[in-house]
Coordinates of C-alpha atoms in Angstrom, one line a residue:
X18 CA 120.7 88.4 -166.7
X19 CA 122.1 90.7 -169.6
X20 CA 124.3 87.8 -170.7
X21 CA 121.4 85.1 -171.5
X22 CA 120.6 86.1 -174.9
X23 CA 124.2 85.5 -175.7
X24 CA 123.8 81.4 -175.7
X25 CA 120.4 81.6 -177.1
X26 CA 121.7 83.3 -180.4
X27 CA 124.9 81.3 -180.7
X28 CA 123.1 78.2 -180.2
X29 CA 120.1 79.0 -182.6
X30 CA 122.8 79.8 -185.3
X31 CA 124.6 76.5 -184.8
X32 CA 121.1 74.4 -184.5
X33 CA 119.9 75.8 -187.8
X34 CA 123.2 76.0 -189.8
X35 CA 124.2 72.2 -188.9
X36 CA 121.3 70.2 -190.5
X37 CA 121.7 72.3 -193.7
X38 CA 125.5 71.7 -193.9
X39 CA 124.9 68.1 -193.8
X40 CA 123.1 67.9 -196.3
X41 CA 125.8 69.8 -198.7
X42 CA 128.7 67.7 -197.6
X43 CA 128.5 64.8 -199.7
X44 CA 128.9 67.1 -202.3
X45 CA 132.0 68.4 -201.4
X46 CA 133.9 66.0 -199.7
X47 CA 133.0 66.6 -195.9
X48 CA 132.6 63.1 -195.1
X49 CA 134.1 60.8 -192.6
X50 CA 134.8 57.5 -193.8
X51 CA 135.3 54.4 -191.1
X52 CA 138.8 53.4 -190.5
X53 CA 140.4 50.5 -188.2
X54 CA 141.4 52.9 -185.9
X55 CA 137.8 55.0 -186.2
X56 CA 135.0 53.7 -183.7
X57 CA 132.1 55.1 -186.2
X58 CA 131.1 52.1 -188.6
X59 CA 129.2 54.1 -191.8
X60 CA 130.0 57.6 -193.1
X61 CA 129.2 60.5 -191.0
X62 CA 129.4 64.6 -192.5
X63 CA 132.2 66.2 -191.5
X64 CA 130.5 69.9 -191.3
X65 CA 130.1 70.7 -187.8
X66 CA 132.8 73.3 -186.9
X67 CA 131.3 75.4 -189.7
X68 CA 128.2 76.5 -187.6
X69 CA 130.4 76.1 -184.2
X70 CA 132.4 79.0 -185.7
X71 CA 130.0 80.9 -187.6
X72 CA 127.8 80.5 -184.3
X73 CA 130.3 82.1 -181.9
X74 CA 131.8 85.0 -184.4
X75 CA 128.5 86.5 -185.2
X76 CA 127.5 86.5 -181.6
X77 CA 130.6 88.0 -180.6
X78 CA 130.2 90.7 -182.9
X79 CA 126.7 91.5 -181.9
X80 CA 128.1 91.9 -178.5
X81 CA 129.9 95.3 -180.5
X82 CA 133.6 93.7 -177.7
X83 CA 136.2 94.6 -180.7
X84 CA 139.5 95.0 -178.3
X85 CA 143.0 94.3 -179.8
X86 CA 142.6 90.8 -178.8
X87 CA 139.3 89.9 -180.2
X88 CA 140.7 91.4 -183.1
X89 CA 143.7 89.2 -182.8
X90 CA 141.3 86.3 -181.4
X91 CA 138.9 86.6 -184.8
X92 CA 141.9 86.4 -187.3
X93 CA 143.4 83.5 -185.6
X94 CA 139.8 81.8 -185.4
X95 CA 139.5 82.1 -189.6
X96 CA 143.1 81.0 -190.4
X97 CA 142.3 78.0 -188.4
X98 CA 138.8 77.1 -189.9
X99 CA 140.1 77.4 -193.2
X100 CA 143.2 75.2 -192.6
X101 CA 140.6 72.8 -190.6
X102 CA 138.2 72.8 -193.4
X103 CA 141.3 72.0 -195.6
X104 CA 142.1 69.3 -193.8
X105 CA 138.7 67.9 -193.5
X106 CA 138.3 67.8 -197.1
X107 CA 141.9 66.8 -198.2
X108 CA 143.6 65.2 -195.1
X109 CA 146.4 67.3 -195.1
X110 CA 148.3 65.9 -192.4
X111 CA 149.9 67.1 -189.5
X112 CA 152.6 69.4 -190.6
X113 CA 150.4 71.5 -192.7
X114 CA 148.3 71.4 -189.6
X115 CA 151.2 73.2 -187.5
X116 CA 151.5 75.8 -190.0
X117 CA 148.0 76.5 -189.6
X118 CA 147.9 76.7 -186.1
X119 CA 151.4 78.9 -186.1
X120 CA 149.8 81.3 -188.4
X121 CA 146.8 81.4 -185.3
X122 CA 148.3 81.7 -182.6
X123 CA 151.9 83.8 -183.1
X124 CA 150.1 87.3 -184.5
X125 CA 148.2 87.2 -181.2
X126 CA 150.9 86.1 -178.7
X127 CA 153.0 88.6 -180.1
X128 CA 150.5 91.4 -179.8
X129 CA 151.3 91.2 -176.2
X130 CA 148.9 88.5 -175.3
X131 CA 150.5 85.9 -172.9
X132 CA 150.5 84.8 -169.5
X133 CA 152.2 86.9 -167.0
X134 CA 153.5 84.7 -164.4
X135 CA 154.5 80.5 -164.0
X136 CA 153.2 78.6 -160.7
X137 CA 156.3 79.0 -158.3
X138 CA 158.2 81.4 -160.6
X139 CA 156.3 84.3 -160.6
X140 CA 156.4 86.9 -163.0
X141 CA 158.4 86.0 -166.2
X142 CA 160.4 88.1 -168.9
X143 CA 158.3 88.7 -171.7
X144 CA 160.0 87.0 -174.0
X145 CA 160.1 83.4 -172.0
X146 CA 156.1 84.5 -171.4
X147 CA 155.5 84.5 -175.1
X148 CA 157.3 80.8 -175.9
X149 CA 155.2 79.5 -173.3
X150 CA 152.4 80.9 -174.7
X151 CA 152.5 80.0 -177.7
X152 CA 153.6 76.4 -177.2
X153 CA 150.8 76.0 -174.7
X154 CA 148.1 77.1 -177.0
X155 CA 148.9 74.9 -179.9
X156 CA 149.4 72.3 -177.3
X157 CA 145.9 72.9 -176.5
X158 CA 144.4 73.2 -179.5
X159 CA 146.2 69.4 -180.4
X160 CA 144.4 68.5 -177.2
X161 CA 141.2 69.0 -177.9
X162 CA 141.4 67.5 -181.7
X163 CA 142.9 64.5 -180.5
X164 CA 140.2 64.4 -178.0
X165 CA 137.7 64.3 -180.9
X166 CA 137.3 60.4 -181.1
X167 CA 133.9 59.4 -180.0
X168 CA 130.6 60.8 -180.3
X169 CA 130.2 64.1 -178.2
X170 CA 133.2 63.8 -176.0
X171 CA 135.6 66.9 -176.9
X172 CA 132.4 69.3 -177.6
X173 CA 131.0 68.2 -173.8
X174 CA 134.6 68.3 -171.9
X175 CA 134.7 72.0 -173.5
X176 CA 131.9 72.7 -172.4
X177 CA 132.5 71.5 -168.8
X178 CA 135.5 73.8 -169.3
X179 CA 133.6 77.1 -170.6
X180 CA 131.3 76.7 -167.6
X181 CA 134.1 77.1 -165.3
X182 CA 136.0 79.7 -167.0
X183 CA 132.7 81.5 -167.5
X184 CA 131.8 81.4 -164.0
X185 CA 135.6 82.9 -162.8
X186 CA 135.4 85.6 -165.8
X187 CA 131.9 86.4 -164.4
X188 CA 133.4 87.0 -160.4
X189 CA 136.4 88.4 -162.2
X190 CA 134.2 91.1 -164.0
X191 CA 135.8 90.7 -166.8
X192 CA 132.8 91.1 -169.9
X193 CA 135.2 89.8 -172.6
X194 CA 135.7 86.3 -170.9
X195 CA 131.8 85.9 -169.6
X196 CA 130.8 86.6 -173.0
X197 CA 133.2 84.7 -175.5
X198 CA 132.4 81.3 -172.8
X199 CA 128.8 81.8 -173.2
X200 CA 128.7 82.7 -177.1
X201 CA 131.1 79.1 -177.6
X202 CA 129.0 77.4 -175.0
X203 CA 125.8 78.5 -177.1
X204 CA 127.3 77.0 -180.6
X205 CA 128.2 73.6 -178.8
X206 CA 125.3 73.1 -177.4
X207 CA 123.5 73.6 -180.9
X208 CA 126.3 71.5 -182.7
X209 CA 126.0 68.6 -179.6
X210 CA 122.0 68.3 -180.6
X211 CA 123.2 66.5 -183.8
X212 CA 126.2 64.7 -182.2
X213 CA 124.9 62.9 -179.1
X214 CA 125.1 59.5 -179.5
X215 CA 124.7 58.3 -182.7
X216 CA 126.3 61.1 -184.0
X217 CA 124.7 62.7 -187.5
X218 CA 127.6 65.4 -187.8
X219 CA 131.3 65.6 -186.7
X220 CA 133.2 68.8 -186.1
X221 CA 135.8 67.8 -187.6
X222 CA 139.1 69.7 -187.9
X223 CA 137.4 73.1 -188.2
X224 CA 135.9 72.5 -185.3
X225 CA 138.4 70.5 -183.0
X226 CA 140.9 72.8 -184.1
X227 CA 138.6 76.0 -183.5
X228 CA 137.8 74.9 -180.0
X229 CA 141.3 74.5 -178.5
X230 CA 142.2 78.0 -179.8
X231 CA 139.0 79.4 -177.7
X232 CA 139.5 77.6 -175.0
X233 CA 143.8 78.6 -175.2
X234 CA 142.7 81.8 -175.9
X235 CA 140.2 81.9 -172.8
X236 CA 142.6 80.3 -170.5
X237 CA 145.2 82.6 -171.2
X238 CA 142.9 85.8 -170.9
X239 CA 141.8 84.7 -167.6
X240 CA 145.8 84.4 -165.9
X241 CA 146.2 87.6 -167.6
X242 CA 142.8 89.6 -165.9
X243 CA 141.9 87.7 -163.2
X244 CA 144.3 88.0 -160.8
X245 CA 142.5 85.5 -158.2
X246 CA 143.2 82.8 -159.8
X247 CA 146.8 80.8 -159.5
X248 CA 148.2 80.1 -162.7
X249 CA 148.5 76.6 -161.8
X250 CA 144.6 76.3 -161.7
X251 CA 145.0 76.4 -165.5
X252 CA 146.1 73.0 -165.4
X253 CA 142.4 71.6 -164.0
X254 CA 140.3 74.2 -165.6
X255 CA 141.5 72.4 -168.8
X256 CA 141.0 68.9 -167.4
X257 CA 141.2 65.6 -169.1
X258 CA 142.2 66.6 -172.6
X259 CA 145.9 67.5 -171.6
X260 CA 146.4 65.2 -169.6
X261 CA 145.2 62.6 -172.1
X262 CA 147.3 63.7 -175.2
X263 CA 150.6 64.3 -172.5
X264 CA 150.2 60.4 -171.5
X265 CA 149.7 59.5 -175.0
X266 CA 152.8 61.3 -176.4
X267 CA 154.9 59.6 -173.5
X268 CA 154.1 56.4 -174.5
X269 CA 155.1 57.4 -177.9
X270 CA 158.3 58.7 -177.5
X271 CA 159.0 55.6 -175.0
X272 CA 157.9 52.9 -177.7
X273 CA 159.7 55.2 -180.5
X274 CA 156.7 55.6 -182.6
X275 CA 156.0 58.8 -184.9
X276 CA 154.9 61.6 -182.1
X277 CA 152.2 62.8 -184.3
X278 CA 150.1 60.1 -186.3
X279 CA 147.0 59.0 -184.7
X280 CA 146.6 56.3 -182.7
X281 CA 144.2 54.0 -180.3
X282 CA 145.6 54.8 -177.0
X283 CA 143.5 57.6 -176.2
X284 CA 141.8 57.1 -172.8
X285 CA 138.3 56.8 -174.3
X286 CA 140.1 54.1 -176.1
X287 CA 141.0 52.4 -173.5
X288 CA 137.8 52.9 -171.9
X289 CA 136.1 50.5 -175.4
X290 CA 138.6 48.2 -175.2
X291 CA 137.8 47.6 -171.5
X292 CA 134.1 47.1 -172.3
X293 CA 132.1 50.4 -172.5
X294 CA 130.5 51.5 -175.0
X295 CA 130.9 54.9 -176.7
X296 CA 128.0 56.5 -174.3
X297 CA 128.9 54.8 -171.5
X298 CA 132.8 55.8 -172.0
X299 CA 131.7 59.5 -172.6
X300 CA 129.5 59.9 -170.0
X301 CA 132.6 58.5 -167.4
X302 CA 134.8 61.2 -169.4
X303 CA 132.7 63.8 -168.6
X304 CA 132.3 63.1 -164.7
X305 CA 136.0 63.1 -165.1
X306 CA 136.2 66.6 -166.4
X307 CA 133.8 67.8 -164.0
X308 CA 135.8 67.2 -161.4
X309 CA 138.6 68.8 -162.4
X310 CA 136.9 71.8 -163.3
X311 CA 135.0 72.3 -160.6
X312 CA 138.4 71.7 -158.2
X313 CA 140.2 74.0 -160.1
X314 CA 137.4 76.6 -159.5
X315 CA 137.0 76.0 -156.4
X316 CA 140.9 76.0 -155.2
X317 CA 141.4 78.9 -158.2
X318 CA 143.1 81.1 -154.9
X319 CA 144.9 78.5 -153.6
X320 CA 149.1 77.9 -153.1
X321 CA 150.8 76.4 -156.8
X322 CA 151.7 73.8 -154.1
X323 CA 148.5 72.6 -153.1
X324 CA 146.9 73.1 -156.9
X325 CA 149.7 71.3 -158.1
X326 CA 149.6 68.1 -156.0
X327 CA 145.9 67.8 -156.0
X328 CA 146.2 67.8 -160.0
X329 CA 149.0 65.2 -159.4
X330 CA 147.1 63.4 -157.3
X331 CA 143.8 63.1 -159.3
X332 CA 145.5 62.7 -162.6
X333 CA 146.9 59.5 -161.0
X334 CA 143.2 58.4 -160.2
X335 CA 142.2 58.5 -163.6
X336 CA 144.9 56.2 -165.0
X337 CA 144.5 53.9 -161.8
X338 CA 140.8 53.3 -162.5
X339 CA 141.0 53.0 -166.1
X340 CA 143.8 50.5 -165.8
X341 CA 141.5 48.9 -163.3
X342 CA 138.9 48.8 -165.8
X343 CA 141.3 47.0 -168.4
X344 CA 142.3 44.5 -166.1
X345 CA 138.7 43.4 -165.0
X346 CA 137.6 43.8 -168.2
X347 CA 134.5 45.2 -167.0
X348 CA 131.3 45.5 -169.4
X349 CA 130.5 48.9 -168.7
X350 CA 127.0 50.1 -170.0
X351 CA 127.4 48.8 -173.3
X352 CA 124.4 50.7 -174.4
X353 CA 123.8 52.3 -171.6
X354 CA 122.2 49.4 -170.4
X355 CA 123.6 47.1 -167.2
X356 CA 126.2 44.6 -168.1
X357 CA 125.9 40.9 -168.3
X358 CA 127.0 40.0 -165.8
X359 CA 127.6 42.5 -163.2
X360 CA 130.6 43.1 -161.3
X361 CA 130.8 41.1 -157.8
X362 CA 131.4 44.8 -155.8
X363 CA 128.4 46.3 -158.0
X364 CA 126.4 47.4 -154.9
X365 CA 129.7 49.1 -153.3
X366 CA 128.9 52.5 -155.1
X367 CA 125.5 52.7 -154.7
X368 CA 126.0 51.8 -150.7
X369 CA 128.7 54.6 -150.6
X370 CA 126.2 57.2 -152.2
X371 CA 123.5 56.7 -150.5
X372 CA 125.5 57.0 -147.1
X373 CA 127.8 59.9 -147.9
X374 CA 124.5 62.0 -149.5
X375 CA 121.8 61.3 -146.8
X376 CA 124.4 62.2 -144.1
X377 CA 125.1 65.0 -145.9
X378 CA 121.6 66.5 -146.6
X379 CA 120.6 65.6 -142.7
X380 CA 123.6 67.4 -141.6
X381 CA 122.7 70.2 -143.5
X382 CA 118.7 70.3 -142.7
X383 CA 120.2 70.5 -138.8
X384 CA 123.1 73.6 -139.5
X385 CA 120.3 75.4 -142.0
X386 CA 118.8 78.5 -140.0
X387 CA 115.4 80.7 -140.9
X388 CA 115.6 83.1 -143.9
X389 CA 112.9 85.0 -146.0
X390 CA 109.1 84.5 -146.0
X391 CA 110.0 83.8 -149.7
X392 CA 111.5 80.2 -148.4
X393 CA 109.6 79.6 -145.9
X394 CA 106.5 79.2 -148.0
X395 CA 109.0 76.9 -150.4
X396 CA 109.9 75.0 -147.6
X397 CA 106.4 74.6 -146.3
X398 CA 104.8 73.8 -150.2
X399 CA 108.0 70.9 -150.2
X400 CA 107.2 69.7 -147.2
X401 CA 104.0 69.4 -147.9
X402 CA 103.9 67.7 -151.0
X403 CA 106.6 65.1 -149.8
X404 CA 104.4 63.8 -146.8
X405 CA 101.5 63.9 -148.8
X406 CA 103.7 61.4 -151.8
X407 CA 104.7 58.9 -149.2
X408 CA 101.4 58.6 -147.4
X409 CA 99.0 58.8 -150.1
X410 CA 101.8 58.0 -153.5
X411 CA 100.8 55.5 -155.7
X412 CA 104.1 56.2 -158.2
X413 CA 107.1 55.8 -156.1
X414 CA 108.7 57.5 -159.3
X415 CA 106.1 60.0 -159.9
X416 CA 107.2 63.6 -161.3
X417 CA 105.2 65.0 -158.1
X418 CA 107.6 63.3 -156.0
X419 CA 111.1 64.4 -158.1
X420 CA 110.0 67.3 -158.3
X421 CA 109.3 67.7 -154.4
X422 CA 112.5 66.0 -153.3
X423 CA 114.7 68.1 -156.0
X424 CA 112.9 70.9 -154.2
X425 CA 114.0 70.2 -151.1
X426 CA 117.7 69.2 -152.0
X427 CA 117.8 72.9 -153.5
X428 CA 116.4 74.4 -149.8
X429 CA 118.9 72.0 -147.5
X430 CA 121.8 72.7 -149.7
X431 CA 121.4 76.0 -150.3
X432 CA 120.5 77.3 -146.4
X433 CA 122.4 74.8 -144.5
X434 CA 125.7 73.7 -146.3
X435 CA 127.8 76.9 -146.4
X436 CA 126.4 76.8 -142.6
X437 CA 128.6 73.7 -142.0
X438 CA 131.8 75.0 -141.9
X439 CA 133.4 71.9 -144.0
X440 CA 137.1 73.3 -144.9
X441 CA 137.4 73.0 -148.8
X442 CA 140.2 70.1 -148.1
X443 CA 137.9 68.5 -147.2
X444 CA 134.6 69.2 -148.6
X445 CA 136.1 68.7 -152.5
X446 CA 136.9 65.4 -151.9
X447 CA 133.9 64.8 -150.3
X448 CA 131.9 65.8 -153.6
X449 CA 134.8 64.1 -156.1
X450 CA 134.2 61.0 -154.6
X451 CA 130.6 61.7 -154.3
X452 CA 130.0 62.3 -157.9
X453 CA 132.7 59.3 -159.1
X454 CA 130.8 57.0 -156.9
X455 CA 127.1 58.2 -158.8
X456 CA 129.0 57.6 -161.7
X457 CA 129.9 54.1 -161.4
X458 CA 126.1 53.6 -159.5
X459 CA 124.7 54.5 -163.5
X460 CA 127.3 52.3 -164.9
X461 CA 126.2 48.8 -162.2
X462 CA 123.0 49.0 -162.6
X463 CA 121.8 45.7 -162.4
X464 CA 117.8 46.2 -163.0
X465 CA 117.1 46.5 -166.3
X466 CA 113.6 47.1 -166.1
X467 CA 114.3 50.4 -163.7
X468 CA 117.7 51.7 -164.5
X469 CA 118.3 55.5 -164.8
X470 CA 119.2 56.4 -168.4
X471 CA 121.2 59.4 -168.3
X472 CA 122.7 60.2 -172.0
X473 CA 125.8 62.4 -172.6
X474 CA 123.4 65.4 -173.9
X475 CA 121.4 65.1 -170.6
X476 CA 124.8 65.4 -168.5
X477 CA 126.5 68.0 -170.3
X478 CA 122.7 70.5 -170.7
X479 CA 122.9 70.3 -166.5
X480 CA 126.3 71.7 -166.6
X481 CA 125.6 74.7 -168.9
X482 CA 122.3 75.5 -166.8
X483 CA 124.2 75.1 -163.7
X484 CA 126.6 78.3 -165.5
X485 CA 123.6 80.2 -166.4
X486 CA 122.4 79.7 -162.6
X487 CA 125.6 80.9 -161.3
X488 CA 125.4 84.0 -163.6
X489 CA 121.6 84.7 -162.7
X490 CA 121.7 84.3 -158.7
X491 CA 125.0 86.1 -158.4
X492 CA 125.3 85.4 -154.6
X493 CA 128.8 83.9 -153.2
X494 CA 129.2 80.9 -152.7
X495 CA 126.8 80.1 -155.8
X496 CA 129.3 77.7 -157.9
X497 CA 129.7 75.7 -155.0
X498 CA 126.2 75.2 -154.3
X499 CA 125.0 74.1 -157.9
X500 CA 127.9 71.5 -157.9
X501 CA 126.5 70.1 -155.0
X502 CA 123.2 70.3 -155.6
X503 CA 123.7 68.8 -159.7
X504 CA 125.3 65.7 -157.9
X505 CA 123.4 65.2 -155.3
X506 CA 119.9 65.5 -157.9
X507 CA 121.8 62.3 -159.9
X508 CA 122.3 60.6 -156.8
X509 CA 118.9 60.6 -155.8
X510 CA 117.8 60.0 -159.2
X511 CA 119.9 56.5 -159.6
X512 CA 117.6 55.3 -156.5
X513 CA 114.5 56.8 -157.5
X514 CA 114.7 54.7 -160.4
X515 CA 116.0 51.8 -158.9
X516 CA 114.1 51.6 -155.5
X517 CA 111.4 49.1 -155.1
X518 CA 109.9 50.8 -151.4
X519 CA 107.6 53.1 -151.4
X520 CA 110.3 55.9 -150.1
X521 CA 114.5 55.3 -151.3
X522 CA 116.6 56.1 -148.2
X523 CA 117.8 59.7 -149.9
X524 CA 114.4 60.3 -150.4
X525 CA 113.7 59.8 -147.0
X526 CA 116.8 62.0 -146.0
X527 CA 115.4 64.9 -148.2
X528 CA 111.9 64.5 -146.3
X529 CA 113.7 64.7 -142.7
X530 CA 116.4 67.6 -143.7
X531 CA 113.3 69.4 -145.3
X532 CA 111.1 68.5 -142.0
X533 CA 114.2 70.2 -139.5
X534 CA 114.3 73.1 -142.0
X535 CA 110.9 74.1 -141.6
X536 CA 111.1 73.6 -137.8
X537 CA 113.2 76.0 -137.3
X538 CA 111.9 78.4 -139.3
X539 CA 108.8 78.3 -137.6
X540 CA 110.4 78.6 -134.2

């Protein structure tokens, strides 16, 4: 628990500086102003990186960490806020951009800070380790300010990335990682307050800019101390981003257009022109980047072979079901809201969820075995207050009855699933699909009087407490469980919200899995 004051202060910095920023930029120039290819349609400030970078800094020095690299890492931070700021103000353009990020990211790499090995190479010279290094990083921090196109997208798929990397720094032991994750986590969180959907304040350059060098600088910190984790798992640690801005400068150099001036074929553009709008089509992102994070956690030990073909295989996926989405032209949850007319097969996910998570939490309730008096007085309590619901219930949405069936989701998953001996070929799949088919459950919904609302902010605040819970409980196995437990709590939300029986089938599952739980406990 020594680490929670760290987001606390970093996003209390960020959360006061931002408003107050603003309000100043209109004098100075810091505004966005609409463009064709923009999706915003009236001026927005462009101050947000400020506090993002002020935010994390001053935490990071209050943790007294001052190693060659931070030092390294702090210089390269301020030469890129100050060319970002530049740019915000000025549009400098892209080459002046480069120079900028050069200026970051060489002092540091050649300090001795690279990565150490390549996936099926091994170790590398350290020369060849330093032009990959630096080529990477300012390939990342391109990434994640291309990425910056719609409201909240590249400070959430950060974020989903900083959970990740703060959860293997925190197995790794390494302070430096746990605490730079959670001090940029804190400052995005702050800054995301005023950029959910309709957005107040943009990061801008400053900030895009600022949060691919972290996230470069983190990635690259983690090859070099955590010696776990396969260099390959970089690749899905840093998710959609790359993979976004690689596609995009393909089809560039195919149609023999300019490789570095901006352009609408980003996938959350694709993603508007197919119908969503900007919550819906961030919302989608993000489920998108959980996945990959959380595989690349969870197969962070595993052969460059198998990383590598699973991150081949799910990077397909993506483009395969947004080029299904063009083709059907689907109106996705325009406003969050169900479409017009909704799709024929709009029932398919919701069927699929509701099978694949009730099996799951029975199975679970069965393989879970007796533990402390601690839960089996939680059990019991659970129990209790679900039986009591569906008999005597008046609300079938009542926060009673949430709060007894998150209850019991918590107890099944977290005594019985480890107990089920589900190979991780298998059981990350299971949860991918899982969670893509919850997604796409939000994104049908066909009743508009009881449709589940979930914005951005909500998604991306689950993800960071899910970190914090995986820092607090400090028990193996941990990451794994909160995954499963965060999807399975939006599954059962979607029919909650949408059920018109007294008791929604995953309800009942919860109920029964809870029921054989305490059975055996008080055999």
């Amino acid at each position: 628990m020594k680490y929670v004051w760290i987001p606390a202060v970093a996003m209390l910095i960020s959360v006061a500086l931002t408003p107050l920023l603003a309000r100043l930029a209109p004098r100075v120039g810091l505004i966005d102003i609409p463009s064709s290819r923009k999706v915003h349609q009236v001026p927005v400030a462009r101050v947000g990186g400020i506090p993002m970078v002020v935010g994390t800094v001053a935490t990071l020095l209050l943790t007294g960490i001052v190693e060659p690299p931070v030092q390294h890492y702090l210089f390269g931070a301020a030469v890129l806020a100050i060319f970002g700021l530049w740019d915000d103000c000025r549009e400098i353009g892209h080459y002046w951009k480069f120079v900028g990020q050069g200026a970051a990211v060489l002092p540091l790499v050649y300090s001795g800070f690279h990565i150490q090995a390549l996936p099926f190479f091994g170790a590398i010279p350290p020369s060849v380790a330093m032009a990959v290094t630096g080529f990477a990083m300012v390939g990342l921090i391109n990434a994640m300010n291309h990425s910056d196109g719609l409201d909240g997208l590249a400070g959430g798929e950060a974020l989903i990335t900083l959970a990740g990397v703060g959860l293997l720094s925190f197995v790794a032991g390494d302070a430096l990682g746990v605490v730079l994750a959670l001090a940029m986590s804190g400052a995005l969180l702050g800054f995301l307050r005023h950029n959910n959907h309709p957005a107040r304040v943009f990061m801008g350059d400053s900030g895009s800019q600022f949060l691919g060098f972290t996230l470069a600088f983190l990635l690259v910190h983690m090859e070099r101390s955590a010696t776990a984790v396969s260099p390959a798992a970089v690749l899905l640690l840093a998710g959609l981003p790359v993979i976004d801005i690689l596609v995009v400068l393909a089809k560039r150099i195919r149609g023999g257009a300019n490789w570095f001036l901006a352009s609408r074929n980003h996938i959350h553009h694709r993603l508007l022109d197919a119908g969503a709008g900007q919550p819906a089509a961030v919302l989608l992102l993000y489920f998108g980047q959980v996945l990959f994070v959380g595989t690349g956690v969870l197969l962070r030990e595993a052969g460059d072979a198998s990383i590598l073909g699973t991150y081949a295989i799910m990077t397909t996926g993506v483009f395969v079901i947004v080029r299904g989405f063009e083709q059907r032209r689907l109106r996705l949850l325009s406003h969050l809201g169900p479409s017009e007319r909704p799709w024929r097969a709009a029932s398919l996910p919701r069927k699929m969820v509701a099978v694949c998570a009730s099996g799951y939490l029975l199975a679970a309730g069965v393989a879970a075995r007796a533990t402390s008096p601690e839960f089996a007085l939680a059990t019991a309590v659970v129990l209790a207050v679900l039986v009591a619901e569906i008999a005597f219930g008046t609300r079938r949405r009542s926060v009673v009855r949430r709060a007894a069936v998150y209850g019991a989701i918590a107890i099944v998953t977290y005594l019985g699933g480890h107990r089920l001996g589900i190979p991780p070929w298998v059981e990350v799949p299971f949860f991918a699909v899982l969670g893509l088919g919850t997604a796409l459950a939000m994104a049908f919904q066909a009743n508009r009087k009881r449709q589940f609302r979930l914005s951005p902010l909500d998604m991306i605040t689950g993800v960071f407490f899910i970190g914090l819970l995986g820092l607090a409980l400090e028990r193996g196995g941990t990451l794994g469980w909160a995954v499963q437990f965060f999807i399975l709590v939006y599954a059962t939300e979607v029919f909650i919200t949408q059920s018109r029986r007294r008791l929604d089938g995953i309800s009942a599952a919860s109920t029964v899995a809870v029921a054989a739980v305490a059975m055996k406990i008080v055999i």
